[in-house]
């Protein structure tokens, strides 16, 4: 007995859907790219070089920004240093003006103080006593006769005067005059400036910074220039000897201060 034809299995025809078509196209494109990359790699674009170029551009931009920040910081440091220098100079000038005002107040106070006077009675009380009477008492122990102050002179008695008896006195002879020059004081010259006010500011700064060496000295200024080219020297002193002045200059020179031995002269600063 044979089976009917309807019982035989029938093969279903494959349906071509859009989904399978898309995958087919992607597979063809991938195979094509792999073939080009294998057989002709020079045709493909160089992606690494573009990425490297972008990286270099970014690094250069960052470096430029860093340089700008560095220049700004450097300018800020210079401004801060300038402000510090101005503040220091202002402080020194203020201290100098304060010392000048104090000195002026002292001078005014001394000028207003009443002068002290001494009377003749005080002078008489301060005379030494007992120095002239002691030899007389040791030479003659007998009491001296009383002396009448307002007694009339005796008749025929010589008149006593306070003049020197020329008969018994010897002529006074003086030898040749010897003039001894006054020893000049030693000082140290610390700076020069075309104005006296500049020397005052310089002395105020030096005396404050190097107080160990200059606290016991007083400042003077000496005219070293001419009418057309004024110049004044800052001289501190007095110093006991040239050896001490040399030692002091050596100590100041070690601290970058100009110093040389000079005569302590000039007017008070």
PDB file of C-alpha atoms in Angstrom, residues 6-251:
ATOM      1  CA  UNK A   6       0.126  14.778   0.433  1.00  0.00           C
ATOM      2  CA  UNK A   7       2.067  13.061   3.237  1.00  0.00           C
ATOM      3  CA  UNK A   8       5.540  13.850   1.694  1.00  0.00           C
ATOM      4  CA  UNK A   9       7.493  16.629   3.523  1.00  0.00           C
ATOM      5  CA  UNK A  10       7.696  19.763   1.483  1.00  0.00           C
ATOM      6  CA  UNK A  11      10.822  22.161   1.658  1.00  0.00           C
ATOM      7  CA  UNK A  12       9.913  25.682   2.706  1.00  0.00           C
ATOM      8  CA  UNK A  13      11.347  28.454   0.524  1.00  0.00           C
ATOM      9  CA  UNK A  14      13.640  30.884   2.503  1.00  0.00           C
ATOM     10  CA  UNK A  15      12.111  34.315   2.920  1.00  0.00           C
ATOM     11  CA  UNK A  16      14.493  37.249   2.208  1.00  0.00           C
ATOM     12  CA  UNK A  17      13.812  39.749   5.003  1.00  0.00           C
ATOM     13  CA  UNK A  18      15.365  43.316   5.363  1.00  0.00           C
ATOM     14  CA  UNK A  19      17.178  42.220   8.522  1.00  0.00           C
ATOM     15  CA  UNK A  20      19.184  39.579   6.704  1.00  0.00           C
ATOM     16  CA  UNK A  21      19.905  42.035   3.904  1.00  0.00           C
ATOM     17  CA  UNK A  22      21.465  44.510   6.324  1.00  0.00           C
ATOM     18  CA  UNK A  23      23.704  41.883   7.863  1.00  0.00           C
ATOM     19  CA  UNK A  24      24.764  40.788   4.398  1.00  0.00           C
ATOM     20  CA  UNK A  25      25.781  44.342   3.484  1.00  0.00           C
ATOM     21  CA  UNK A  26      27.730  44.772   6.747  1.00  0.00           C
ATOM     22  CA  UNK A  27      29.531  41.499   6.158  1.00  0.00           C
ATOM     23  CA  UNK A  28      30.508  42.542   2.652  1.00  0.00           C
ATOM     24  CA  UNK A  29      31.784  45.928   3.914  1.00  0.00           C
ATOM     25  CA  UNK A  30      33.803  44.272   6.682  1.00  0.00           C
ATOM     26  CA  UNK A  31      35.367  41.791   4.312  1.00  0.00           C
ATOM     27  CA  UNK A  32      36.182  44.600   1.906  1.00  0.00           C
ATOM     28  CA  UNK A  33      37.854  46.667   4.662  1.00  0.00           C
ATOM     29  CA  UNK A  34      39.895  43.679   5.798  1.00  0.00           C
ATOM     30  CA  UNK A  35      40.957  42.996   2.218  1.00  0.00           C
ATOM     31  CA  UNK A  36      42.048  46.620   1.670  1.00  0.00           C
ATOM     32  CA  UNK A  37      43.868  46.661   5.027  1.00  0.00           C
ATOM     33  CA  UNK A  38      45.720  43.474   4.080  1.00  0.00           C
ATOM     34  CA  UNK A  39      46.492  44.104   0.413  1.00  0.00           C
ATOM     35  CA  UNK A  40      46.619  47.965   0.199  1.00  0.00           C
ATOM     36  CA  UNK A  41      47.075  49.472   3.682  1.00  0.00           C
ATOM     37  CA  UNK A  42      48.385  52.773   2.261  1.00  0.00           C
ATOM     38  CA  UNK A  43      44.893  53.562   0.959  1.00  0.00           C
ATOM     39  CA  UNK A  44      43.446  53.784   4.494  1.00  0.00           C
ATOM     40  CA  UNK A  45      43.724  57.173   6.310  1.00  0.00           C
ATOM     41  CA  UNK A  46      46.468  57.579   8.934  1.00  0.00           C
ATOM     42  CA  UNK A  47      44.461  57.968  12.123  1.00  0.00           C
ATOM     43  CA  UNK A  48      47.470  57.788  14.443  1.00  0.00           C
ATOM     44  CA  UNK A  49      49.105  60.875  12.910  1.00  0.00           C
ATOM     45  CA  UNK A  50      45.931  62.922  13.366  1.00  0.00           C
ATOM     46  CA  UNK A  51      45.648  61.853  16.967  1.00  0.00           C
ATOM     47  CA  UNK A  52      49.319  62.698  17.565  1.00  0.00           C
ATOM     48  CA  UNK A  53      48.856  66.112  15.958  1.00  0.00           C
ATOM     49  CA  UNK A  54      45.886  66.849  18.203  1.00  0.00           C
ATOM     50  CA  UNK A  55      47.888  65.767  21.253  1.00  0.00           C
ATOM     51  CA  UNK A  56      50.803  68.022  20.298  1.00  0.00           C
ATOM     52  CA  UNK A  57      48.443  70.964  19.795  1.00  0.00           C
ATOM     53  CA  UNK A  58      46.928  70.427  23.248  1.00  0.00           C
ATOM     54  CA  UNK A  59      50.366  70.171  24.888  1.00  0.00           C
ATOM     55  CA  UNK A  60      51.528  73.389  23.189  1.00  0.00           C
ATOM     56  CA  UNK A  61      48.406  75.210  24.331  1.00  0.00           C
ATOM     57  CA  UNK A  62      48.887  74.019  27.926  1.00  0.00           C
ATOM     58  CA  UNK A  63      52.569  75.053  27.818  1.00  0.00           C
ATOM     59  CA  UNK A  64      51.586  78.520  26.594  1.00  0.00           C
ATOM     60  CA  UNK A  65      49.071  78.844  29.442  1.00  0.00           C
ATOM     61  CA  UNK A  66      51.726  77.761  31.978  1.00  0.00           C
ATOM     62  CA  UNK A  67      54.199  80.338  30.602  1.00  0.00           C
ATOM     63  CA  UNK A  68      51.542  83.040  30.898  1.00  0.00           C
ATOM     64  CA  UNK A  69      50.886  82.089  34.523  1.00  0.00           C
ATOM     65  CA  UNK A  70      54.640  82.090  35.259  1.00  0.00           C
ATOM     66  CA  UNK A  71      55.078  85.569  33.754  1.00  0.00           C
ATOM     67  CA  UNK A  72      52.124  86.827  35.787  1.00  0.00           C
ATOM     68  CA  UNK A  73      53.620  85.395  39.001  1.00  0.00           C
ATOM     69  CA  UNK A  74      57.004  86.963  38.202  1.00  0.00           C
ATOM     70  CA  UNK A  75      55.396  90.349  37.650  1.00  0.00           C
ATOM     71  CA  UNK A  76      53.465  89.980  40.905  1.00  0.00           C
ATOM     72  CA  UNK A  77      56.678  89.166  42.814  1.00  0.00           C
ATOM     73  CA  UNK A  78      58.357  92.252  41.352  1.00  0.00           C
ATOM     74  CA  UNK A  79      55.409  94.416  42.385  1.00  0.00           C
ATOM     75  CA  UNK A  80      55.497  92.984  45.930  1.00  0.00           C
ATOM     76  CA  UNK A  81      59.257  93.596  46.184  1.00  0.00           C
ATOM     77  CA  UNK A  82      58.797  97.192  44.986  1.00  0.00           C
ATOM     78  CA  UNK A  83      56.041  97.769  47.542  1.00  0.00           C
ATOM     79  CA  UNK A  84      58.251  96.320  50.312  1.00  0.00           C
ATOM     80  CA  UNK A  85      61.113  98.651  49.329  1.00  0.00           C
ATOM     81  CA  UNK A  86      58.804 101.671  49.345  1.00  0.00           C
ATOM     82  CA  UNK A  87      57.395 100.709  52.759  1.00  0.00           C
ATOM     83  CA  UNK A  88      60.930 100.286  54.177  1.00  0.00           C
ATOM     84  CA  UNK A  89      62.036 103.667  52.812  1.00  0.00           C
ATOM     85  CA  UNK A  90      58.894 105.298  54.226  1.00  0.00           C
ATOM     86  CA  UNK A  91      59.539 103.720  57.638  1.00  0.00           C
ATOM     87  CA  UNK A  92      63.142 104.963  57.650  1.00  0.00           C
ATOM     88  CA  UNK A  93      62.030 108.453  56.651  1.00  0.00           C
ATOM     89  CA  UNK A  94      59.328 108.458  59.343  1.00  0.00           C
ATOM     90  CA  UNK A  95      61.860 107.392  61.989  1.00  0.00           C
ATOM     91  CA  UNK A  96      64.269 110.127  60.840  1.00  0.00           C
ATOM     92  CA  UNK A  97      61.548 112.772  61.030  1.00  0.00           C
ATOM     93  CA  UNK A  98      60.574 111.510  64.493  1.00  0.00           C
ATOM     94  CA  UNK A  99      64.147 111.820  65.763  1.00  0.00           C
ATOM     95  CA  UNK A 100      64.418 115.318  64.271  1.00  0.00           C
ATOM     96  CA  UNK A 101      61.175 116.386  65.967  1.00  0.00           C
ATOM     97  CA  UNK A 102      62.421 114.955  69.285  1.00  0.00           C
ATOM     98  CA  UNK A 103      65.703 116.873  68.978  1.00  0.00           C
ATOM     99  CA  UNK A 104      63.777 120.065  68.118  1.00  0.00           C
ATOM    100  CA  UNK A 105      61.524 119.611  71.169  1.00  0.00           C
ATOM    101  CA  UNK A 106      64.605 119.166  73.384  1.00  0.00           C
ATOM    102  CA  UNK A 107      66.142 122.371  72.003  1.00  0.00           C
ATOM    103  CA  UNK A 108      62.915 124.323  72.594  1.00  0.00           C
ATOM    104  CA  UNK A 109      62.649 122.947  76.156  1.00  0.00           C
ATOM    105  CA  UNK A 110      66.248 123.938  76.918  1.00  0.00           C
ATOM    106  CA  UNK A 111      65.665 127.412  75.472  1.00  0.00           C
ATOM    107  CA  UNK A 112      62.570 127.938  77.628  1.00  0.00           C
ATOM    108  CA  UNK A 113      64.268 126.722  80.877  1.00  0.00           C
ATOM    109  CA  UNK A 114      65.307 129.645  83.252  1.00  0.00           C
ATOM    110  CA  UNK A 115      69.085 130.143  83.587  1.00  0.00           C
ATOM    111  CA  UNK A 116      70.651 129.232  86.918  1.00  0.00           C
ATOM    112  CA  UNK A 117      72.377 132.118  88.721  1.00  0.00           C
ATOM    113  CA  UNK A 118      74.883 132.008  91.562  1.00  0.00           C
ATOM    114  CA  UNK A 119      75.012 134.709  94.242  1.00  0.00           C
ATOM    115  CA  UNK A 120      78.080 136.157  95.864  1.00  0.00           C
ATOM    116  CA  UNK A 121      77.065 134.707  99.203  1.00  0.00           C
ATOM    117  CA  UNK A 122      77.147 131.177  97.766  1.00  0.00           C
ATOM    118  CA  UNK A 123      80.534 131.872  96.219  1.00  0.00           C
ATOM    119  CA  UNK A 124      81.832 133.058  99.551  1.00  0.00           C
ATOM    120  CA  UNK A 125      80.545 129.957 101.274  1.00  0.00           C
ATOM    121  CA  UNK A 126      82.339 127.705  98.775  1.00  0.00           C
ATOM    122  CA  UNK A 127      85.794 129.107  99.513  1.00  0.00           C
ATOM    123  CA  UNK A 128      88.105 126.515 101.114  1.00  0.00           C
ATOM    124  CA  UNK A 129      88.735 127.072 104.784  1.00  0.00           C
ATOM    125  CA  UNK A 130      91.594 125.987 106.939  1.00  0.00           C
ATOM    126  CA  UNK A 131      94.237 125.728 104.206  1.00  0.00           C
ATOM    127  CA  UNK A 132      95.893 129.079 104.949  1.00  0.00           C
ATOM    128  CA  UNK A 133      95.450 129.010 108.723  1.00  0.00           C
ATOM    129  CA  UNK A 134      97.039 125.604 109.243  1.00  0.00           C
ATOM    130  CA  UNK A 135     100.674 126.644 108.477  1.00  0.00           C
ATOM    131  CA  UNK A 136     100.394 129.683 110.745  1.00  0.00           C
ATOM    132  CA  UNK A 137      99.182 127.589 113.644  1.00  0.00           C
ATOM    133  CA  UNK A 138     101.928 124.989 113.200  1.00  0.00           C
ATOM    134  CA  UNK A 139     104.663 127.598 112.903  1.00  0.00           C
ATOM    135  CA  UNK A 140     103.656 129.627 115.944  1.00  0.00           C
ATOM    136  CA  UNK A 141     101.519 128.020 118.644  1.00  0.00           C
ATOM    137  CA  UNK A 142     101.078 131.330 120.556  1.00  0.00           C
ATOM    138  CA  UNK A 143      97.734 132.979 120.045  1.00  0.00           C
ATOM    139  CA  UNK A 144      97.738 135.799 117.515  1.00  0.00           C
ATOM    140  CA  UNK A 145      96.846 139.255 118.800  1.00  0.00           C
ATOM    141  CA  UNK A 146      93.348 140.393 117.962  1.00  0.00           C
ATOM    142  CA  UNK A 147      93.082 142.483 114.828  1.00  0.00           C
ATOM    143  CA  UNK A 148      90.966 145.588 114.913  1.00  0.00           C
ATOM    144  CA  UNK A 149      89.292 146.013 111.573  1.00  0.00           C
ATOM    145  CA  UNK A 150      88.448 149.746 111.588  1.00  0.00           C
ATOM    146  CA  UNK A 151      91.367 150.956 113.770  1.00  0.00           C
ATOM    147  CA  UNK A 152      93.011 154.261 112.681  1.00  0.00           C
ATOM    148  CA  UNK A 153      96.592 153.972 111.285  1.00  0.00           C
ATOM    149  CA  UNK A 154      99.509 154.711 113.591  1.00  0.00           C
ATOM    150  CA  UNK A 155     101.448 157.874 113.097  1.00  0.00           C
ATOM    151  CA  UNK A 156     104.604 157.276 111.055  1.00  0.00           C
ATOM    152  CA  UNK A 157     103.713 153.674 110.210  1.00  0.00           C
ATOM    153  CA  UNK A 158     104.215 152.642 106.583  1.00  0.00           C
ATOM    154  CA  UNK A 159     101.092 152.250 104.561  1.00  0.00           C
ATOM    155  CA  UNK A 160     100.528 148.684 103.507  1.00  0.00           C
ATOM    156  CA  UNK A 161      99.240 148.130 100.023  1.00  0.00           C
ATOM    157  CA  UNK A 162      98.429 145.051  98.017  1.00  0.00           C
ATOM    158  CA  UNK A 163     101.168 145.725  95.465  1.00  0.00           C
ATOM    159  CA  UNK A 164     104.218 143.482  95.049  1.00  0.00           C
ATOM    160  CA  UNK A 165     107.456 144.702  96.678  1.00  0.00           C
ATOM    161  CA  UNK A 166     109.657 145.350  93.668  1.00  0.00           C
ATOM    162  CA  UNK A 167     112.858 145.408  95.745  1.00  0.00           C
ATOM    163  CA  UNK A 168     112.624 141.765  96.849  1.00  0.00           C
ATOM    164  CA  UNK A 169     110.815 140.364  93.819  1.00  0.00           C
ATOM    165  CA  UNK A 170     112.561 138.784  90.852  1.00  0.00           C
ATOM    166  CA  UNK A 171     111.649 139.553  87.261  1.00  0.00           C
ATOM    167  CA  UNK A 172     109.415 136.949  85.665  1.00  0.00           C
ATOM    168  CA  UNK A 173     110.784 135.519  82.434  1.00  0.00           C
ATOM    169  CA  UNK A 174     108.735 133.503  79.972  1.00  0.00           C
ATOM    170  CA  UNK A 175     110.262 130.941  77.632  1.00  0.00           C
ATOM    171  CA  UNK A 176     109.428 130.570  73.956  1.00  0.00           C
ATOM    172  CA  UNK A 177     105.796 129.843  73.249  1.00  0.00           C
ATOM    173  CA  UNK A 178     105.122 126.227  72.256  1.00  0.00           C
ATOM    174  CA  UNK A 179     101.974 125.687  70.230  1.00  0.00           C
ATOM    175  CA  UNK A 180     100.681 122.131  70.305  1.00  0.00           C
ATOM    176  CA  UNK A 181      98.163 121.384  67.586  1.00  0.00           C
ATOM    177  CA  UNK A 182      94.956 119.820  68.796  1.00  0.00           C
ATOM    178  CA  UNK A 183      94.784 116.164  67.754  1.00  0.00           C
ATOM    179  CA  UNK A 184      92.256 115.606  65.007  1.00  0.00           C
ATOM    180  CA  UNK A 185      89.451 113.205  65.668  1.00  0.00           C
ATOM    181  CA  UNK A 186      89.185 110.103  63.511  1.00  0.00           C
ATOM    182  CA  UNK A 187      85.984 109.166  61.711  1.00  0.00           C
ATOM    183  CA  UNK A 188      84.696 106.856  58.967  1.00  0.00           C
ATOM    184  CA  UNK A 189      83.060 107.964  55.731  1.00  0.00           C
ATOM    185  CA  UNK A 190      80.075 105.737  54.955  1.00  0.00           C
ATOM    186  CA  UNK A 191      78.360 107.326  51.935  1.00  0.00           C
ATOM    187  CA  UNK A 192      78.072 110.335  49.628  1.00  0.00           C
ATOM    188  CA  UNK A 193      74.964 112.049  48.288  1.00  0.00           C
ATOM    189  CA  UNK A 194      74.159 115.256  46.377  1.00  0.00           C
ATOM    190  CA  UNK A 195      71.683 116.286  49.111  1.00  0.00           C
ATOM    191  CA  UNK A 196      71.816 116.437  52.901  1.00  0.00           C
ATOM    192  CA  UNK A 197      68.338 114.920  53.200  1.00  0.00           C
ATOM    193  CA  UNK A 198      69.575 111.856  51.316  1.00  0.00           C
ATOM    194  CA  UNK A 199      72.408 111.499  53.834  1.00  0.00           C
ATOM    195  CA  UNK A 200      69.910 111.698  56.711  1.00  0.00           C
ATOM    196  CA  UNK A 201      67.849 108.867  55.223  1.00  0.00           C
ATOM    197  CA  UNK A 202      70.995 106.796  54.597  1.00  0.00           C
ATOM    198  CA  UNK A 203      72.264 107.349  58.153  1.00  0.00           C
ATOM    199  CA  UNK A 204      68.871 106.392  59.612  1.00  0.00           C
ATOM    200  CA  UNK A 205      68.878 103.101  57.687  1.00  0.00           C
ATOM    201  CA  UNK A 206      72.534 102.280  58.464  1.00  0.00           C
ATOM    202  CA  UNK A 207      72.292 103.116  62.164  1.00  0.00           C
ATOM    203  CA  UNK A 208      69.206 100.912  62.466  1.00  0.00           C
ATOM    204  CA  UNK A 209      70.561  97.928  60.523  1.00  0.00           C
ATOM    205  CA  UNK A 210      74.148  98.061  61.908  1.00  0.00           C
ATOM    206  CA  UNK A 211      73.374  99.314  65.418  1.00  0.00           C
ATOM    207  CA  UNK A 212      76.104  97.134  66.961  1.00  0.00           C
ATOM    208  CA  UNK A 213      78.837  99.042  65.130  1.00  0.00           C
ATOM    209  CA  UNK A 214      77.286 102.531  64.771  1.00  0.00           C
ATOM    210  CA  UNK A 215      75.125 103.064  67.878  1.00  0.00           C
ATOM    211  CA  UNK A 216      77.923 104.902  69.776  1.00  0.00           C
ATOM    212  CA  UNK A 217      78.827 107.200  66.848  1.00  0.00           C
ATOM    213  CA  UNK A 218      77.355 110.518  65.720  1.00  0.00           C
ATOM    214  CA  UNK A 219      76.858 111.553  62.110  1.00  0.00           C
ATOM    215  CA  UNK A 220      78.209 114.650  60.389  1.00  0.00           C
ATOM    216  CA  UNK A 221      78.162 115.850  56.805  1.00  0.00           C
ATOM    217  CA  UNK A 222      81.095 117.398  54.963  1.00  0.00           C
ATOM    218  CA  UNK A 223      80.975 119.390  51.729  1.00  0.00           C
ATOM    219  CA  UNK A 224      82.957 117.434  49.125  1.00  0.00           C
ATOM    220  CA  UNK A 225      81.606 118.965  45.915  1.00  0.00           C
ATOM    221  CA  UNK A 226      81.502 122.298  44.126  1.00  0.00           C
ATOM    222  CA  UNK A 227      78.832 124.905  43.411  1.00  0.00           C
ATOM    223  CA  UNK A 228      78.017 123.358  40.044  1.00  0.00           C
ATOM    224  CA  UNK A 229      78.328 119.764  41.250  1.00  0.00           C
ATOM    225  CA  UNK A 230      77.193 119.532  44.903  1.00  0.00           C
ATOM    226  CA  UNK A 231      78.237 116.457  46.842  1.00  0.00           C
ATOM    227  CA  UNK A 232      78.212 115.738  50.577  1.00  0.00           C
ATOM    228  CA  UNK A 233      79.914 112.978  52.556  1.00  0.00           C
ATOM    229  CA  UNK A 234      78.410 111.079  55.498  1.00  0.00           C
ATOM    230  CA  UNK A 235      81.058 110.862  58.258  1.00  0.00           C
ATOM    231  CA  UNK A 236      80.449 108.999  61.525  1.00  0.00           C
ATOM    232  CA  UNK A 237      82.582 109.337  64.632  1.00  0.00           C
ATOM    233  CA  UNK A 238      84.478 110.053  66.690  1.00  0.00           C
ATOM    234  CA  UNK A 239      86.555 106.872  66.705  1.00  0.00           C
ATOM    235  CA  UNK A 240      89.310 106.432  69.327  1.00  0.00           C
ATOM    236  CA  UNK A 241      92.121 105.585  66.913  1.00  0.00           C
ATOM    237  CA  UNK A 242      92.846 104.785  63.290  1.00  0.00           C
ATOM    238  CA  UNK A 243      93.351 101.134  64.232  1.00  0.00           C
ATOM    239  CA  UNK A 244      89.827 100.957  65.652  1.00  0.00           C
ATOM    240  CA  UNK A 245      88.467 102.791  62.583  1.00  0.00           C
ATOM    241  CA  UNK A 246      90.215 100.293  60.329  1.00  0.00           C
ATOM    242  CA  UNK A 247      88.716  97.398  62.278  1.00  0.00           C
ATOM    243  CA  UNK A 248      85.246  98.966  62.128  1.00  0.00           C
ATOM    244  CA  UNK A 249      85.501  99.511  58.365  1.00  0.00           C
ATOM    245  CA  UNK A 250      86.535  95.883  57.920  1.00  0.00           C
ATOM    246  CA  UNK A 251      83.450  94.692  59.804  1.00  0.00           C
TER     247      UNK A 251
END
